[in-house]
Coordinates of C-alpha atoms and ligand atoms in Angstrom, one line a residue:
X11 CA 0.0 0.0 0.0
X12 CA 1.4 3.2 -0.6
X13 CA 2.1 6.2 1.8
X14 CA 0.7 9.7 1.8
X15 CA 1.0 12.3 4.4
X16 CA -2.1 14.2 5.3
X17 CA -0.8 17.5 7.0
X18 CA 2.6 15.7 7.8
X19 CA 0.8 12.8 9.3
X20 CA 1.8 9.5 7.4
X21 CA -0.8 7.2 6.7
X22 CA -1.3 3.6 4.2
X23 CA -4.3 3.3 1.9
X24 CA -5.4 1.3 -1.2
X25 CA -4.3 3.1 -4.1
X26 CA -7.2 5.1 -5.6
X27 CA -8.2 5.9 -2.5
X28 CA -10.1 9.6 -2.8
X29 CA -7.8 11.9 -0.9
X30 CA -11.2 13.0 0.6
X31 CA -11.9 9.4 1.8
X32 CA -8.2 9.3 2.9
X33 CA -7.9 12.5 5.0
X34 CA -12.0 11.3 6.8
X35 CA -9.7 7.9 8.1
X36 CA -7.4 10.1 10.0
X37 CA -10.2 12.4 11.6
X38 CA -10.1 15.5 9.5
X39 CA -13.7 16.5 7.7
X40 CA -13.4 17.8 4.2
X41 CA -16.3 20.3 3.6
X42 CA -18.3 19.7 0.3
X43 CA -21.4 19.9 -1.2
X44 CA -20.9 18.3 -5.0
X45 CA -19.3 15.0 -3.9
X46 CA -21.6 12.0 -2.7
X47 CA -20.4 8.2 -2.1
X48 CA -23.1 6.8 -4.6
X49 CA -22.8 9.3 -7.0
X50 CA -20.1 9.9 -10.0
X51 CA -17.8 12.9 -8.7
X52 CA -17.8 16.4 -11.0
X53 CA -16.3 19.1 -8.7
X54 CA -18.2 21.6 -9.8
X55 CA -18.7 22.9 -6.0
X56 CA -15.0 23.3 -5.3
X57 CA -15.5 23.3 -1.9
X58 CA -12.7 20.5 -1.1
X59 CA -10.0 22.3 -2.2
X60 CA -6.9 21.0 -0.8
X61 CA -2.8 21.5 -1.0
X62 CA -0.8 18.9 -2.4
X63 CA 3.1 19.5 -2.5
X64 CA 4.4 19.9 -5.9
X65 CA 1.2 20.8 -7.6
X66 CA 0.7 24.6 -8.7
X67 CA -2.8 25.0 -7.4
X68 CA -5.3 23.3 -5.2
X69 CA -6.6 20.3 -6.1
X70 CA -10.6 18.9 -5.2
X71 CA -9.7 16.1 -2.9
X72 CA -13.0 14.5 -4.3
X73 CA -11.8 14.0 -7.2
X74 CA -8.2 13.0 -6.6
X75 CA -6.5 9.6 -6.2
X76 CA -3.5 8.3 -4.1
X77 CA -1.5 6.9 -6.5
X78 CA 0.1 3.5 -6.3
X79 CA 3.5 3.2 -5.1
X80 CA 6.6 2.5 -7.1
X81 CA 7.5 -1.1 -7.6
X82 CA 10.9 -0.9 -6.4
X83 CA 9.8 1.4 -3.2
X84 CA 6.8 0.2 -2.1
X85 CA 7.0 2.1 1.2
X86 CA 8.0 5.9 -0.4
X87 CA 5.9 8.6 0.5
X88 CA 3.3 9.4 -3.0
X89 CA 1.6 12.6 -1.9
X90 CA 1.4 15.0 0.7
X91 CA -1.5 17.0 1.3
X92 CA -2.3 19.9 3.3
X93 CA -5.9 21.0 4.5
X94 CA -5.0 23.9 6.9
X95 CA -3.2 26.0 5.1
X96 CA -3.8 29.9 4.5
X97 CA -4.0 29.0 0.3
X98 CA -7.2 26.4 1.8
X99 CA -9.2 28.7 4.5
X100 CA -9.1 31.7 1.3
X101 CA -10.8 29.0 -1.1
X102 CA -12.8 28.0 1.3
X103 CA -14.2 31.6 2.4
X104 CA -13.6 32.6 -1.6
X105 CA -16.1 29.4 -2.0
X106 CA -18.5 30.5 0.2
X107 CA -19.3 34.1 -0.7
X108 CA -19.5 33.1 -4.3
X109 CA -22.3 30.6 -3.1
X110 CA -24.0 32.3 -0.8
X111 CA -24.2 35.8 -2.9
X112 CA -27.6 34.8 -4.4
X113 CA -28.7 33.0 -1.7
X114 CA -31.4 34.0 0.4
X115 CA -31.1 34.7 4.2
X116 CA -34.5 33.0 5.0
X117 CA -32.9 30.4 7.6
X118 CA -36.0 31.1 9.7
X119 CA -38.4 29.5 7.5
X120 CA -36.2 26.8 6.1
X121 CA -36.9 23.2 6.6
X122 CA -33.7 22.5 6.1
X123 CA -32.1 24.8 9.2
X124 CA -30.2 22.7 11.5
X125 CA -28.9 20.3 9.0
X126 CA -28.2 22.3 6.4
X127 CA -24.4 22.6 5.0
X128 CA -24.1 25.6 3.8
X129 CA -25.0 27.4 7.2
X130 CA -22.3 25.1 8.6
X131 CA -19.8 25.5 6.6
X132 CA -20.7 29.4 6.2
X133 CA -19.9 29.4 10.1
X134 CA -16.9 27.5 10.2
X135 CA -15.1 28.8 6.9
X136 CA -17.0 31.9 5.8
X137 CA -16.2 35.6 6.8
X138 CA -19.5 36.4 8.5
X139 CA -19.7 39.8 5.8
X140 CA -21.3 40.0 2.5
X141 CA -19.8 42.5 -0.4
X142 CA -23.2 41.8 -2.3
X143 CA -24.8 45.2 -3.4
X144 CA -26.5 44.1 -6.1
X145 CA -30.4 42.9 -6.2
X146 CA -30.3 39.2 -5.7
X147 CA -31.9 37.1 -8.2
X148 CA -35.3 36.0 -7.3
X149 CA -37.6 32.6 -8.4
X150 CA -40.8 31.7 -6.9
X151 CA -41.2 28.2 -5.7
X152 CA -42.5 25.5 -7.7
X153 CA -43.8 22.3 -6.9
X154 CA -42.0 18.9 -8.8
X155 CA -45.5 17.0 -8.6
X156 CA -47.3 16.1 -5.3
X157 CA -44.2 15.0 -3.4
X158 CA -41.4 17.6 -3.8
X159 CA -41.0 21.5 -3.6
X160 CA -38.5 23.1 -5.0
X161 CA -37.1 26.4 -4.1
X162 CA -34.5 27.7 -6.3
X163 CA -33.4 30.2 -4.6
X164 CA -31.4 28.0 -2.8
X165 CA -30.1 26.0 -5.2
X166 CA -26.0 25.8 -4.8
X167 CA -26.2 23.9 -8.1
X168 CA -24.3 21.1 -6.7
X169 CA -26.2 18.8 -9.0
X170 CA -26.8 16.4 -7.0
X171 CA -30.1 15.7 -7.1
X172 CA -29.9 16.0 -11.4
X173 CA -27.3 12.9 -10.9
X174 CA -29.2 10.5 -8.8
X175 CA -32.2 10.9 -11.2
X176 CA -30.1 10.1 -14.0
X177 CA -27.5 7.7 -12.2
X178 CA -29.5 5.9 -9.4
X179 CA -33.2 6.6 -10.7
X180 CA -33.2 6.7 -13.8
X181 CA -36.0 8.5 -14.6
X182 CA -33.6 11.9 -16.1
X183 CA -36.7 14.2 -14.5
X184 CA -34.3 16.8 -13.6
X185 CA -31.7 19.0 -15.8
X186 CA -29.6 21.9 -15.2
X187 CA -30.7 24.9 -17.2
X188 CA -29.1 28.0 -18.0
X189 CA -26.0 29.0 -18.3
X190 CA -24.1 31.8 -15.3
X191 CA -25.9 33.8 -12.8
X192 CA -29.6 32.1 -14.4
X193 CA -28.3 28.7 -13.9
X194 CA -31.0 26.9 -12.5
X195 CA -32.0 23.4 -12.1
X196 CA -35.2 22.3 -13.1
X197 CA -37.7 20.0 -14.6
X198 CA -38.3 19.0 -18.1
X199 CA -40.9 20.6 -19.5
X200 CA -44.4 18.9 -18.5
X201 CA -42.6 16.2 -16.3
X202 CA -42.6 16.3 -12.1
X203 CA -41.3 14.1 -9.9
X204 CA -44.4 11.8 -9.6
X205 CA -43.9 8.9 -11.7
X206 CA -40.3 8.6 -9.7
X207 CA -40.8 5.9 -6.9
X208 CA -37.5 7.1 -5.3
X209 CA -38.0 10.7 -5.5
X210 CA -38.1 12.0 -1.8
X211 CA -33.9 11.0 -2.0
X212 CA -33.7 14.4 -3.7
X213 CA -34.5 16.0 -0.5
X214 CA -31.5 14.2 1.6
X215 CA -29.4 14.7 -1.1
X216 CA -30.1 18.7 -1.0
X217 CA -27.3 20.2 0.8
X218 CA -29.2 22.9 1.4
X219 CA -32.8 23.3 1.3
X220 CA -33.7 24.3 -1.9
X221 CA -35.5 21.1 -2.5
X222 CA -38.0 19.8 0.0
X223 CA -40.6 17.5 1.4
X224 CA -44.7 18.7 0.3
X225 CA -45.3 16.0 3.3
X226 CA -42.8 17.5 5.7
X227 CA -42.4 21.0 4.7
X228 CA -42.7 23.7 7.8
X229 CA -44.1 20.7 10.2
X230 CA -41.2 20.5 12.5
X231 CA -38.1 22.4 13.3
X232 CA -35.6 19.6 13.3
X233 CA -33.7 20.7 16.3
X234 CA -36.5 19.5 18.2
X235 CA -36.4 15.9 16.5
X236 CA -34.9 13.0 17.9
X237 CA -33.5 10.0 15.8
X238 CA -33.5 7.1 16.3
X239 CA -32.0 4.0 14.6
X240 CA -34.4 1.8 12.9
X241 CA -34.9 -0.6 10.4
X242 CA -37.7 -0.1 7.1
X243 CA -41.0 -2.5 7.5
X244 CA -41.5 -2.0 3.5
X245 CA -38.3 -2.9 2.4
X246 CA -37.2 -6.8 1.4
X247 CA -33.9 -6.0 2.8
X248 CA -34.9 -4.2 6.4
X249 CA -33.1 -0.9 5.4
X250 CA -31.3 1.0 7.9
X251 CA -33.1 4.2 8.4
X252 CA -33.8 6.8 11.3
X253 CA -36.9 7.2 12.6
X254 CA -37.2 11.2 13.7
X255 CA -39.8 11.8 16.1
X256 CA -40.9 14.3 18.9
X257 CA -43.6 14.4 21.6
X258 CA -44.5 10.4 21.0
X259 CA -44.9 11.3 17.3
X260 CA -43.1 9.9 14.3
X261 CA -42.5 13.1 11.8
X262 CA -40.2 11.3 8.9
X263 CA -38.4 8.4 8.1
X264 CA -34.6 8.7 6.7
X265 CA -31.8 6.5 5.4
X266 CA -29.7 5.4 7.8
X267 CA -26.2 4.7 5.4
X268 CA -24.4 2.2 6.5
X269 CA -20.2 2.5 5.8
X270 CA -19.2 1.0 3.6
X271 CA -22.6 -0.1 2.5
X272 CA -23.8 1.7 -0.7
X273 CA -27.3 -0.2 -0.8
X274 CA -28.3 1.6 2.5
X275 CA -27.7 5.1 0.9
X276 CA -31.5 5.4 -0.6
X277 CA -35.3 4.2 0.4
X278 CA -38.2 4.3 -1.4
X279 CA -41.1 6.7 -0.7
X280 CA -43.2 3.8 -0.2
X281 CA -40.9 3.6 2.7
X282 CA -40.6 7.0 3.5
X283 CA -44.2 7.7 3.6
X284 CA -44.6 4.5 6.0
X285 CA -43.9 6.8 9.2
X286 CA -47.6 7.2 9.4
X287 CA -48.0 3.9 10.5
X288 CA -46.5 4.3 13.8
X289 CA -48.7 7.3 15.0
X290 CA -51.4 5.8 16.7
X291 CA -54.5 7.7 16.0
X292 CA -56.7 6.2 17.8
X293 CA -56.5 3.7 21.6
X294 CA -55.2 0.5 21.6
X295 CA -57.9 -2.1 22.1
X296 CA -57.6 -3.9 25.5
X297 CA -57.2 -7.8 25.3
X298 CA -60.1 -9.6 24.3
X299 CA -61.3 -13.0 25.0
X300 CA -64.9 -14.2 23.2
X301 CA -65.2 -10.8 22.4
X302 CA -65.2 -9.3 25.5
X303 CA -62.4 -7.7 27.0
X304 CA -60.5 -10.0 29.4
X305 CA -57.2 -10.2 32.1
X306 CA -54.3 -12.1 31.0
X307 CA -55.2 -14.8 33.9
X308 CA -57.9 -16.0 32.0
X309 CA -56.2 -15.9 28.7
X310 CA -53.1 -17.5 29.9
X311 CA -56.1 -20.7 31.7
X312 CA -57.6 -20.8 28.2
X313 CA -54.4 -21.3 26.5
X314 CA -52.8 -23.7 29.0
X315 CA -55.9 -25.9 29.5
X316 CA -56.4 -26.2 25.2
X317 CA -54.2 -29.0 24.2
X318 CA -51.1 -29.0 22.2
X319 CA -50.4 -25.7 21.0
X320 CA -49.1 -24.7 17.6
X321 CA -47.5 -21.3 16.5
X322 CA -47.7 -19.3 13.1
X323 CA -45.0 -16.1 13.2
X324 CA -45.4 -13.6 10.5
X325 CA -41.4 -12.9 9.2
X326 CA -41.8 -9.3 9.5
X327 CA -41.7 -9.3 13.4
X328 CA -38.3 -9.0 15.3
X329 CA -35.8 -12.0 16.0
X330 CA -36.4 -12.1 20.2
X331 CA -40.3 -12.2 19.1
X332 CA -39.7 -15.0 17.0
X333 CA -37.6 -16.5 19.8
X334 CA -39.8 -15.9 22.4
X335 CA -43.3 -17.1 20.3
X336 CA -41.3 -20.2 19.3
X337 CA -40.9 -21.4 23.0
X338 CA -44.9 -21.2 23.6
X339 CA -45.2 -24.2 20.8
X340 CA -45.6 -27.7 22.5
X341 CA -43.0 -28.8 19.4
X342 CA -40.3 -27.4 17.8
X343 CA -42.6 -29.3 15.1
X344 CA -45.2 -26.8 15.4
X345 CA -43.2 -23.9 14.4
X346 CA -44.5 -22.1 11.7
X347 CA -43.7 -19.4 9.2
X348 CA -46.2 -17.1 7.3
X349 CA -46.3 -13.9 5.2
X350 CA -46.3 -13.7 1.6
X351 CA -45.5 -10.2 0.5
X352 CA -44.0 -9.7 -2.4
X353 CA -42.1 -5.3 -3.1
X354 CA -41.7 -4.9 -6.9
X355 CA -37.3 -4.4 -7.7
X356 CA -37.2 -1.2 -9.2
X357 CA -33.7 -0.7 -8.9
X358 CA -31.7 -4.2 -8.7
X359 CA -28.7 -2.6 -7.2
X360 CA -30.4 -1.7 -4.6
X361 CA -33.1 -4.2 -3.6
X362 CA -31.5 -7.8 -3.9
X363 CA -34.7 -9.6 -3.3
X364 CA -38.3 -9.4 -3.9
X365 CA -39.2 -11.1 -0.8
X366 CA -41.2 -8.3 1.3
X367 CA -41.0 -11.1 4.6
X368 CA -37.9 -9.1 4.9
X369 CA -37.3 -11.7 8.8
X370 CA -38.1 -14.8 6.9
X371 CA -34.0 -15.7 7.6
X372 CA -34.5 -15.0 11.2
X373 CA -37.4 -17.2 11.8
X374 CA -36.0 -19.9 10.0
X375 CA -33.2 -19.9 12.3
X376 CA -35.4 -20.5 15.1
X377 CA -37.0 -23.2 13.6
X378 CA -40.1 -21.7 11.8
X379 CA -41.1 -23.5 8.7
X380 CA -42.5 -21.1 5.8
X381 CA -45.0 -23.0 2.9
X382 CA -46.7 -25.5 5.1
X383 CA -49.7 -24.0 6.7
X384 CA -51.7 -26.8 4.9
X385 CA -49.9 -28.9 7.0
X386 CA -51.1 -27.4 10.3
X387 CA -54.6 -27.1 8.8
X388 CA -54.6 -31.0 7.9
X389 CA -53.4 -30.8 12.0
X390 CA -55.9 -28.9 13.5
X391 CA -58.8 -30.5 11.6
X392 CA -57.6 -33.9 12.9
X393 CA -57.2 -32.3 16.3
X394 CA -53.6 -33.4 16.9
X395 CA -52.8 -29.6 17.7
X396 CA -55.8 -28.1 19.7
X397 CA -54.6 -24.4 19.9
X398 CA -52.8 -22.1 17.9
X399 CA -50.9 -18.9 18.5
X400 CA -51.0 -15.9 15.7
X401 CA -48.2 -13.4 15.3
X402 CA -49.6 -11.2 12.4
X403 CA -50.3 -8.1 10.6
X404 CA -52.4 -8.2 8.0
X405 CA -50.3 -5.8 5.5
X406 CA -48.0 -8.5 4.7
X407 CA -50.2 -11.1 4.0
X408 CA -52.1 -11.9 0.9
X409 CA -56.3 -12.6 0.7
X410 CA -55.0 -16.1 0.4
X411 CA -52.7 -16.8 2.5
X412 CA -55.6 -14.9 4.9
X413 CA -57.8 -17.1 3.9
X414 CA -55.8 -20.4 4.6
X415 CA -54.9 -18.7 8.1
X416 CA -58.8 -18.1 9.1
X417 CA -59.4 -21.4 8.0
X418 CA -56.7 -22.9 10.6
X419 CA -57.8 -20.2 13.5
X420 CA -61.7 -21.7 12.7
X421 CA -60.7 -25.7 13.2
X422 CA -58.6 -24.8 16.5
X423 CA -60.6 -25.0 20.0
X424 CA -58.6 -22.4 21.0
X425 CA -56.9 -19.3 18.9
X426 CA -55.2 -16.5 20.1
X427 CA -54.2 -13.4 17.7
X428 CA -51.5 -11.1 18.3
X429 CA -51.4 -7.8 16.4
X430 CA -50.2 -4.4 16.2
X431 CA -53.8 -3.1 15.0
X432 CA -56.8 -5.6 14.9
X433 CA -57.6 -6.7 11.7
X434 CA -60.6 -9.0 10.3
X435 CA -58.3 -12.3 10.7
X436 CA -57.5 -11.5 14.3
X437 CA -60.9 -10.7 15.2
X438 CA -61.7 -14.2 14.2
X439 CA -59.5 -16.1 17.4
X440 CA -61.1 -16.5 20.0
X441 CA -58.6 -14.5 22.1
X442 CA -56.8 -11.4 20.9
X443 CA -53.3 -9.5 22.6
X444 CA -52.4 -5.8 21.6
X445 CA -49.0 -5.8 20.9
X446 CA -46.0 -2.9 19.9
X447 CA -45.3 -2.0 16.8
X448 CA -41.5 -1.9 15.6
X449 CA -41.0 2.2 16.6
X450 CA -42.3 0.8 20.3
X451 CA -39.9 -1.9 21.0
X452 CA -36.1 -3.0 20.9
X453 CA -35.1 -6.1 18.8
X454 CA -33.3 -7.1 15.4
X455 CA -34.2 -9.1 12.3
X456 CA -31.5 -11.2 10.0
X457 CA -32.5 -9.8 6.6
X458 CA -32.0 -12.3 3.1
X459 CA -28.6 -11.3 2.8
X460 CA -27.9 -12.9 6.1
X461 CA -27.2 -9.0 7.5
X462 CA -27.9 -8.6 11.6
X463 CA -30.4 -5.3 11.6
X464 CA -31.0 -3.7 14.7
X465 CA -33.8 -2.0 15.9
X466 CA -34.2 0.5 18.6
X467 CA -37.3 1.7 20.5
X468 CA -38.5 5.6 19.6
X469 CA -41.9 5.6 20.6
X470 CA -44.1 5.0 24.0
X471 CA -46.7 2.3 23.8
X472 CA -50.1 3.0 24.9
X473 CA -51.2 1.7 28.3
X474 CA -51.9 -2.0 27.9
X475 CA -49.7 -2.7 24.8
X476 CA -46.7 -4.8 25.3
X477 CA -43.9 -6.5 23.3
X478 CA -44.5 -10.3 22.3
X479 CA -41.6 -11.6 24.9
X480 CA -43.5 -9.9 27.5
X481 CA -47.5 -11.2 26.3
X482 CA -45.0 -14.8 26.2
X483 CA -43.6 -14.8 29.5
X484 CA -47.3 -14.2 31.4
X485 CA -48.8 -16.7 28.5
X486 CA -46.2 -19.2 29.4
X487 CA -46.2 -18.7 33.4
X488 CA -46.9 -21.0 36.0
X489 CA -50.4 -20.4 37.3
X490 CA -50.1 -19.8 41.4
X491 CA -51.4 -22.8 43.0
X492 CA -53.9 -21.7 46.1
Ligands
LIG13 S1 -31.5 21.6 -5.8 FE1 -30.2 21.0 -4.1 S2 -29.3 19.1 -4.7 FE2 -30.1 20.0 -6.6 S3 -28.4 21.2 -7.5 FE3 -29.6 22.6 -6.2 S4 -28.5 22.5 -4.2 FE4 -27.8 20.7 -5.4
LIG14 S1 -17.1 18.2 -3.2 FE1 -15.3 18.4 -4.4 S2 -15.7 19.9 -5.8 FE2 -17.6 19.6 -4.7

């Protein structure tokens, strides 16, 4: 590997190694706005600018690679760069003022204060004064179709958001138009950002906030968000993403990118837009048993006194749920898989499987069998299993597999549903358990590329609504003896 020295501190990496990658690894932050992991490099932002001895001017560090050592000194020192020098804070406060003469000083009323890159970098490298006399030059916003507001105002003209529709997308929707001070990006004429099933990407991309969020636009100040590490429900692969919420209420879903992971960088909106299934709207039914609301004594006396009980674990619920619904079966036998969802690939690079039971590896390690609940029909009907045990929610299962399920929940003298919300299915067991959804609880799932995903809890259950290990351990308890 060869050398390089990184403000005379000496360091190995891979040749080709971006000297911006390169100078992260030892601690030191290279402000940018052009230059994204997933997306081809075009400096255009020249906000990298770096030193490197021997070379007339400053170089973009995004753009330039260590190169390999010579054969016959493998060890020798190839480059030596410099990020603190005077010829580097001048570019950097030169950068600055050039992109922040037309832009607006409406921080106030931007989504995107608090996260937004250019007042950071405007802080730590600007000069704090503008020389701009001049009137600056004005657009009015302009929605991209129902999903995205643009504001061009804003607009750095990093490109980045023209890139990933082109590079990651597809879709081209956006183009840069214009040439000098009218340089604006924009849409095709009569397209929007509609038709793009990846389009709210454009909005973490934005290092600024020029383009935004219809659905999250002026809703929250995001100083006041929390994040939280999560993993995506409506994705075959259990993206990483953070789950931002305040006062028990979830206000967006983001990626969560993982290093060294470039799948992780995007999510879908179908995703994105998923957040509103963790805000309950309304109470949390109370436990039910005939019907009729009932304690967990006399749910736990139905259960035990049944007969040999059988379990059925939906492969979109956490790994310690699956663990902990496994140990209620009277078998390992009667371990059972379901949930048949199938999410469309749309872009193959990033979605390795079509598989929406995104768990389905994690059940299977703890011995749930997926494709044979005519097996545990054929069962029940002959009454070798007397009661079963449902972990399900009904958006991942299909009318038939739904169908097949009520069927099983009908033959059993004793059913017993466990849901997030109640659906039709789980009104049909005789006895029915509120239980957290995945923003309320702690656990992880073992998506299809065999990758550990962790979960962590964000939101406060309602009174009454508990995790599936907790519903297990009073179900599986020891009734006191008098
Ligand atoms: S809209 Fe945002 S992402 Fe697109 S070019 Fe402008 S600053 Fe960059
Ligand atoms: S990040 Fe290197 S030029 Fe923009």
């Amino acid at each position: 590997m060869p050398t390089i020295k990184i403000n005379d501190v000496a360091l190995s990496v891979n040749p080709g190694t971006l000297v911006l990658d390169a100078c992260r690894t030892v601690g030191i932050d290279i402000p940018h706005y052009c230059y994204h992991p997933a997306l081809t490099p075009v400096a255009t932002c020249r906000m990298c600018l770096v030193e490197i001895k021997g070379q007339p001017k400053l170089a973009t560090s995004c753009t330039t690679t260590v190169p390999p050592a010579p054969k016959d000194n493998p060890e020798a020192v190839v480059m030596e760069v410099f990020t603190n020098t005077p010829a580097v804070a001048d570019a950097r406060a030169g950068v600055m003022e050039f992109l922040l003469i037309n832009h607006p000083l409406d921080c106030p009323i931007c989504d995107q204060a608090g996260e937004c890159k250019l007042q950071d970098y405007s802080y730590h490298y600007g000069s704090g004064d503008s020389r701009m006399g001049e009137v600056k030059r004005r657009y009015r916003y302009e929605d991209l179709g129902a999903k995205i507001v643009i504001d061009k105002n804003r607009c750095i003209h990093c490109t980045r958001c023209v890139r990933f529709t082109r590079e990651i997308s597809g879709g081209g929707e956006l183009t840069v138009a214009s040439r000098g001070s009218r340089l604006e990006v924009t849409t095709y004429t009569g397209k929007s950002m509609d038709q793009n099933p990846y389009a709210g990407n454009v909005v973490d991309l934005c290092p600024v906030g020029a383009l935004t969020s219809r659905d999250f636009r002026f809703r929250k100040r995001v100083w006041y968000l929390k994040s939280v590490p999560s993993i995506s429900r409506h994705s075959a692969l259990g993206s990483p993403i953070w789950i931002d919420h305040e006062g028990n209420k979830v206000y967006r879903l983001r990626p969560r990118p993982l290093e060294g992971k470039e799948t992780t960088h995007f999510i879908s909106d179908e995703e994105r837009y998923a957040y509103t299934h963790y805000n309950r709207e309304e109470q949390a039914p109370a436990a039910q048993l005939n019907g009729a609301e009932a304690s967990m004594d006399e749910i736990r006396e139905a259960l035990q006194s049944a007969g040999p009980v059988a379990v059925i674990g939906q492969g979109t619920f956490g790994c310690d749920a699956a663990q902990r619904l496994g140990e209620l079966a009277t078998s390992t036998e009667l371990r059972y898989g379901s949930g048949d969802r199938t999410i469309a690939v749309v872009l193959p690079k990033y979605q390795t499987s079509a598989d929406g039971i995104f768990n389905r590896r994690g059940f299977m390690e703890r011995g749930f069998r997926f494709g044979v609940l005519e097996e545990l029909l054929g069962r029940v009907t002959r009454r070798e299993v007397k009661a079963v045990v449902l972990l399900h929610d009904a958006g991942f299962t299909s009318a038939k597999e739904a169908e097949l399920l009520g069927q099983i929940l009908k033959a059993a003298a004793f059913s017993l549903a466990m849901e997030v919300q109640g659906s039709e299915l789980g009104r049909a067991a005789t006895a029915w358990l509120p239980i957290t959804s995945c923003a309320e609880e702690s656990d992880f799932i073992v998506n299809h590329d065999g990758e550990l995903r962790r979960y962590q809890k964000a939101l406060r259950p309602p009174k009454g609504v508990r995790t599936v290990p907790a519903w297990v351990k009073d179900l599986s308890a020891v009734p006191a003896t008098v």
